[in-house]
mmCIF file of C-alpha atoms in Angstrom:
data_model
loop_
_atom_site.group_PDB
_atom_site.id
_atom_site.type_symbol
_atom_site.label_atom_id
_atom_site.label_comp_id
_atom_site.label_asym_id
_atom_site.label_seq_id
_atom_site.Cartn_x
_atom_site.Cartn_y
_atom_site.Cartn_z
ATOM 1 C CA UNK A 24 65.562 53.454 49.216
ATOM 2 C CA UNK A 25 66.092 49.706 49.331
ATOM 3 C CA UNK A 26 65.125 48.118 45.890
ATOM 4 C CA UNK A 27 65.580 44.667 47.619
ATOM 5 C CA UNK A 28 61.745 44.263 49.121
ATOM 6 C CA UNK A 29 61.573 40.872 47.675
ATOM 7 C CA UNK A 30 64.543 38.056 48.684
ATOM 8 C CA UNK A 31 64.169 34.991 46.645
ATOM 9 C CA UNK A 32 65.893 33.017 49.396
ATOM 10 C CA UNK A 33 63.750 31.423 51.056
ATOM 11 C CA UNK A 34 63.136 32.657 54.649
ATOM 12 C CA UNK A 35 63.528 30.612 57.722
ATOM 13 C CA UNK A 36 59.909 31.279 58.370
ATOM 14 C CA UNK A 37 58.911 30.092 54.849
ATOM 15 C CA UNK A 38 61.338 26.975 55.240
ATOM 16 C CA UNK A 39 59.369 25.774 58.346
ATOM 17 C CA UNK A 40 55.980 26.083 56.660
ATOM 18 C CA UNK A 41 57.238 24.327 53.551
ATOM 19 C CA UNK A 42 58.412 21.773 55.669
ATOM 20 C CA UNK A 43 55.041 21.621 58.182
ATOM 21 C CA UNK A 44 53.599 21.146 54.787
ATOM 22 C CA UNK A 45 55.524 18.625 53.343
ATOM 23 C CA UNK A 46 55.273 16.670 56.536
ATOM 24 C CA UNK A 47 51.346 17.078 56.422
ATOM 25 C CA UNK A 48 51.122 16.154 52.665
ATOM 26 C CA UNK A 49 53.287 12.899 53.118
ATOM 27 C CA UNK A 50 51.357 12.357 56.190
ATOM 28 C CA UNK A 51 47.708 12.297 54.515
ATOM 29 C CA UNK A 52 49.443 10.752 51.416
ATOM 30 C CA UNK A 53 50.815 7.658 53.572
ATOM 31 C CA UNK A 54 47.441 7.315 55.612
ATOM 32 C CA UNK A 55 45.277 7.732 52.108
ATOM 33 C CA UNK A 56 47.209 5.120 50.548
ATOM 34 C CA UNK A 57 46.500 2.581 53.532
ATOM 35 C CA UNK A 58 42.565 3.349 53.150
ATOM 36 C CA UNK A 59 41.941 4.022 49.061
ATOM 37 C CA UNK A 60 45.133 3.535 47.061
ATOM 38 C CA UNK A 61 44.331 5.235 44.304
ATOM 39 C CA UNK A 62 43.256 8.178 45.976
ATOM 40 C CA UNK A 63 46.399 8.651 47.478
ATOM 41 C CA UNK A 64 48.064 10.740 43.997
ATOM 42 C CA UNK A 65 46.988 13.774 44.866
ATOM 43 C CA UNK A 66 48.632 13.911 48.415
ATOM 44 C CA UNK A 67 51.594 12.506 46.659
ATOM 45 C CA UNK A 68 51.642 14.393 43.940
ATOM 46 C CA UNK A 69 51.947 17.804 46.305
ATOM 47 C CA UNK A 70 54.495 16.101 48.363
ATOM 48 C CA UNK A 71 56.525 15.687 45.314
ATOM 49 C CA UNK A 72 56.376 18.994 44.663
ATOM 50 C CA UNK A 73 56.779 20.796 48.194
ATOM 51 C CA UNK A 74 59.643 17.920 48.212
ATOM 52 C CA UNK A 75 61.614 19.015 44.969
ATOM 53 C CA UNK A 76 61.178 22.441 46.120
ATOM 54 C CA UNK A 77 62.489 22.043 49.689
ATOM 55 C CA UNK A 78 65.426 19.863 48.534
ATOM 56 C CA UNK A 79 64.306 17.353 50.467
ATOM 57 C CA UNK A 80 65.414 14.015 48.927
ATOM 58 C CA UNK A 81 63.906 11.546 51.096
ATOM 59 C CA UNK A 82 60.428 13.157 50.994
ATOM 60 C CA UNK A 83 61.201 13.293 47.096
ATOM 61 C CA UNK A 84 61.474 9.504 47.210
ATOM 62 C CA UNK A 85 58.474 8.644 49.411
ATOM 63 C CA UNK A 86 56.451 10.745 47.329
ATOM 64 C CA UNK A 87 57.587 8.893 44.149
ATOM 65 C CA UNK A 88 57.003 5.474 46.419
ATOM 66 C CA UNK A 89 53.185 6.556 47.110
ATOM 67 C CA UNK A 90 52.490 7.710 43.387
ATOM 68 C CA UNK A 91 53.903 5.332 42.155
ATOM 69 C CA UNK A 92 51.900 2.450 44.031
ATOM 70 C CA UNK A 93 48.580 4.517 43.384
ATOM 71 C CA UNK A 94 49.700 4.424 39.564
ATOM 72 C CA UNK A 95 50.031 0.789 40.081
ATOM 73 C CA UNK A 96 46.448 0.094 42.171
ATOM 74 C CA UNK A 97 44.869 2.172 39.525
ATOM 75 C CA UNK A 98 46.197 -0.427 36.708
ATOM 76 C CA UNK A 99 48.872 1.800 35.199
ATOM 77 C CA UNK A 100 51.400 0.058 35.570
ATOM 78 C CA UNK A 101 53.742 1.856 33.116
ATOM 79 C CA UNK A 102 53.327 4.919 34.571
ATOM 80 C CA UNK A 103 54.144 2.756 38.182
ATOM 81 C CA UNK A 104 57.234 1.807 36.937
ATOM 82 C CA UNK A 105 58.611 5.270 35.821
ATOM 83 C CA UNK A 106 57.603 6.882 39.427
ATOM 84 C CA UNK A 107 58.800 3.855 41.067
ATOM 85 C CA UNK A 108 61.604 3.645 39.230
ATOM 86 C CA UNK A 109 62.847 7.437 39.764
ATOM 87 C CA UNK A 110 61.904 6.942 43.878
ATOM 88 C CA UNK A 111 64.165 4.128 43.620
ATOM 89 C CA UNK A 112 66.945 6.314 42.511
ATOM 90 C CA UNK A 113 66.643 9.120 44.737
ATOM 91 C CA UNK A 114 66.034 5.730 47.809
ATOM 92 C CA UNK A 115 69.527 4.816 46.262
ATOM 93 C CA UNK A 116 71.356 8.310 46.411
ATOM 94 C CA UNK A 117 69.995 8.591 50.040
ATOM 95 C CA UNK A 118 71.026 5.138 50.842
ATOM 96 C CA UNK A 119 68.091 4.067 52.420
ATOM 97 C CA UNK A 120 68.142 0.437 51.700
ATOM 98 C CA UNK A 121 64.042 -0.210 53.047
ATOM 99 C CA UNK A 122 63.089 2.076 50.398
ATOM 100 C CA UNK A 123 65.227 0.953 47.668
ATOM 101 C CA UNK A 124 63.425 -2.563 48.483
ATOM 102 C CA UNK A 125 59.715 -1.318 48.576
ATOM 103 C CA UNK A 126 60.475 0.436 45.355
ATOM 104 C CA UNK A 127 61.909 -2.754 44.055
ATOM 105 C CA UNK A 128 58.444 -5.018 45.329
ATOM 106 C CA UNK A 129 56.180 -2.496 43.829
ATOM 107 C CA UNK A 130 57.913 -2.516 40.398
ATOM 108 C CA UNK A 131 58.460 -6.740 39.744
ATOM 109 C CA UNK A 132 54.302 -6.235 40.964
ATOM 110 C CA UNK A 133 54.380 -3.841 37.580
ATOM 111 C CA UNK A 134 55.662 -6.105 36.167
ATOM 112 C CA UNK A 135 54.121 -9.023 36.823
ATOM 113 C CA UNK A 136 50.201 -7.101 35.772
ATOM 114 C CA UNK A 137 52.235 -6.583 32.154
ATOM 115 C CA UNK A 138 52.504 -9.900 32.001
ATOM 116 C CA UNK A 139 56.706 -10.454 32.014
ATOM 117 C CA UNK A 140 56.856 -13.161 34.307
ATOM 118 C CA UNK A 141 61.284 -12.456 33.409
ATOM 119 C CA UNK A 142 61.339 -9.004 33.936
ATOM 120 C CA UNK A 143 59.033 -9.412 37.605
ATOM 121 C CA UNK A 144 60.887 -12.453 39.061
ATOM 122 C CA UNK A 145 64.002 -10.504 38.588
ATOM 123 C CA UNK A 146 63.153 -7.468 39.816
ATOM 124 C CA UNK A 147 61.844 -8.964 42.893
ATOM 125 C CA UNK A 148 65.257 -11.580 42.820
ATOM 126 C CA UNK A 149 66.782 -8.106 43.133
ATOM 127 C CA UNK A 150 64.570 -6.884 46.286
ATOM 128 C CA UNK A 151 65.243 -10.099 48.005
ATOM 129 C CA UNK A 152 68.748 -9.523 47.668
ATOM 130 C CA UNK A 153 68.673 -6.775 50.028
ATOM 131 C CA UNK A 154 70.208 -7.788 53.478
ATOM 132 C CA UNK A 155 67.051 -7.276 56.033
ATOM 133 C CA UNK A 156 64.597 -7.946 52.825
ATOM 134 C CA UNK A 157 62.493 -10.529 55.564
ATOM 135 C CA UNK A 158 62.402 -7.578 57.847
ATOM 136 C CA UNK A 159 60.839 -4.723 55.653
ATOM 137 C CA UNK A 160 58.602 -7.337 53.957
ATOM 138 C CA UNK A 161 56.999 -7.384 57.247
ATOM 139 C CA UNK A 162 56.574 -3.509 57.419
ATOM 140 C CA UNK A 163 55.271 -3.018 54.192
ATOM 141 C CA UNK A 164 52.069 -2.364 54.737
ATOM 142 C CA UNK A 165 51.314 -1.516 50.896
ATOM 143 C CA UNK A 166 51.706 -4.797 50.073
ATOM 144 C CA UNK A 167 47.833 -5.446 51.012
ATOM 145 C CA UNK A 168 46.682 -4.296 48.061
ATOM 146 C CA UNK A 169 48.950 -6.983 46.245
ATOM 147 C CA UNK A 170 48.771 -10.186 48.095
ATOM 148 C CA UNK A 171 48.746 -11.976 45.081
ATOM 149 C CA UNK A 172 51.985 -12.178 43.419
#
């Protein structure tokens, strides 16, 4: 009799659908977030978890990104800056320099709605340090929720 009916290794069957998943959560988070902002935390929210669970760092980080931004849209900006801030380290780990810059923008925006003027203009001092800042400035298509600062 085999008394191992139940692996807890993840099949390669499993591993595809978690990743179909993941690909479909980021998916409606990214296109939610272009059309209602603060709608977009629930699709991020389940892309952070199928994310974590998968291992899959860079879907970890956009899904921190997209919360994060939500968080901000929806005027908590604390809460922003602790999701943007952890995307921002897992953007660094995976050295993905657009991301580490779009985390950057979002949080000197955070910043700026608390009302330290310091704390925003070097954050974003920090963003435009990047070396092809002008470049994803242009892709960011989050930012039109934020023109103003």
């Amino acid at each position: 009799m085999n008394t191992l009916s139940h692996s807890s290794t993840p099949t390669h069957s499993s591993s595809e659908t978690l990743k179909s998943r993941l690909e479909a959560s980021l998916s409606q988070a990214w296109q939610t977030l272009g059309r209602d902002p603060e709608a977009a935390a629930a699709p991020a929210r389940e892309s952070e978890h199928l994310a974590r669970q998968m291992g899959n760092n860079h879907g970890w980080a956009q899904s921190l990104f997209i919360w994060g931004v939500s968080a901000l849209y929806a005027g908590q900006a604390h809460d922003a800056i602790t999701l943007l801030g952890r995307a921002l380290a897992v953007y660094r780990f995976v050295g993905d320099e657009e991301g580490q810059w779009n985390c950057l923008s979002a949080i000197a925006k955070a910043w700026h709605y608390m009302g330290d003027t310091e704390e925003a203009l070097a954050t974003q001092a920090a963003a435009a340090s990047l070396p092809h800042h002008e470049l994803f400035a242009t892709g960011a298509t989050w930012l039109e929720w934020f023109r103003e600062f």
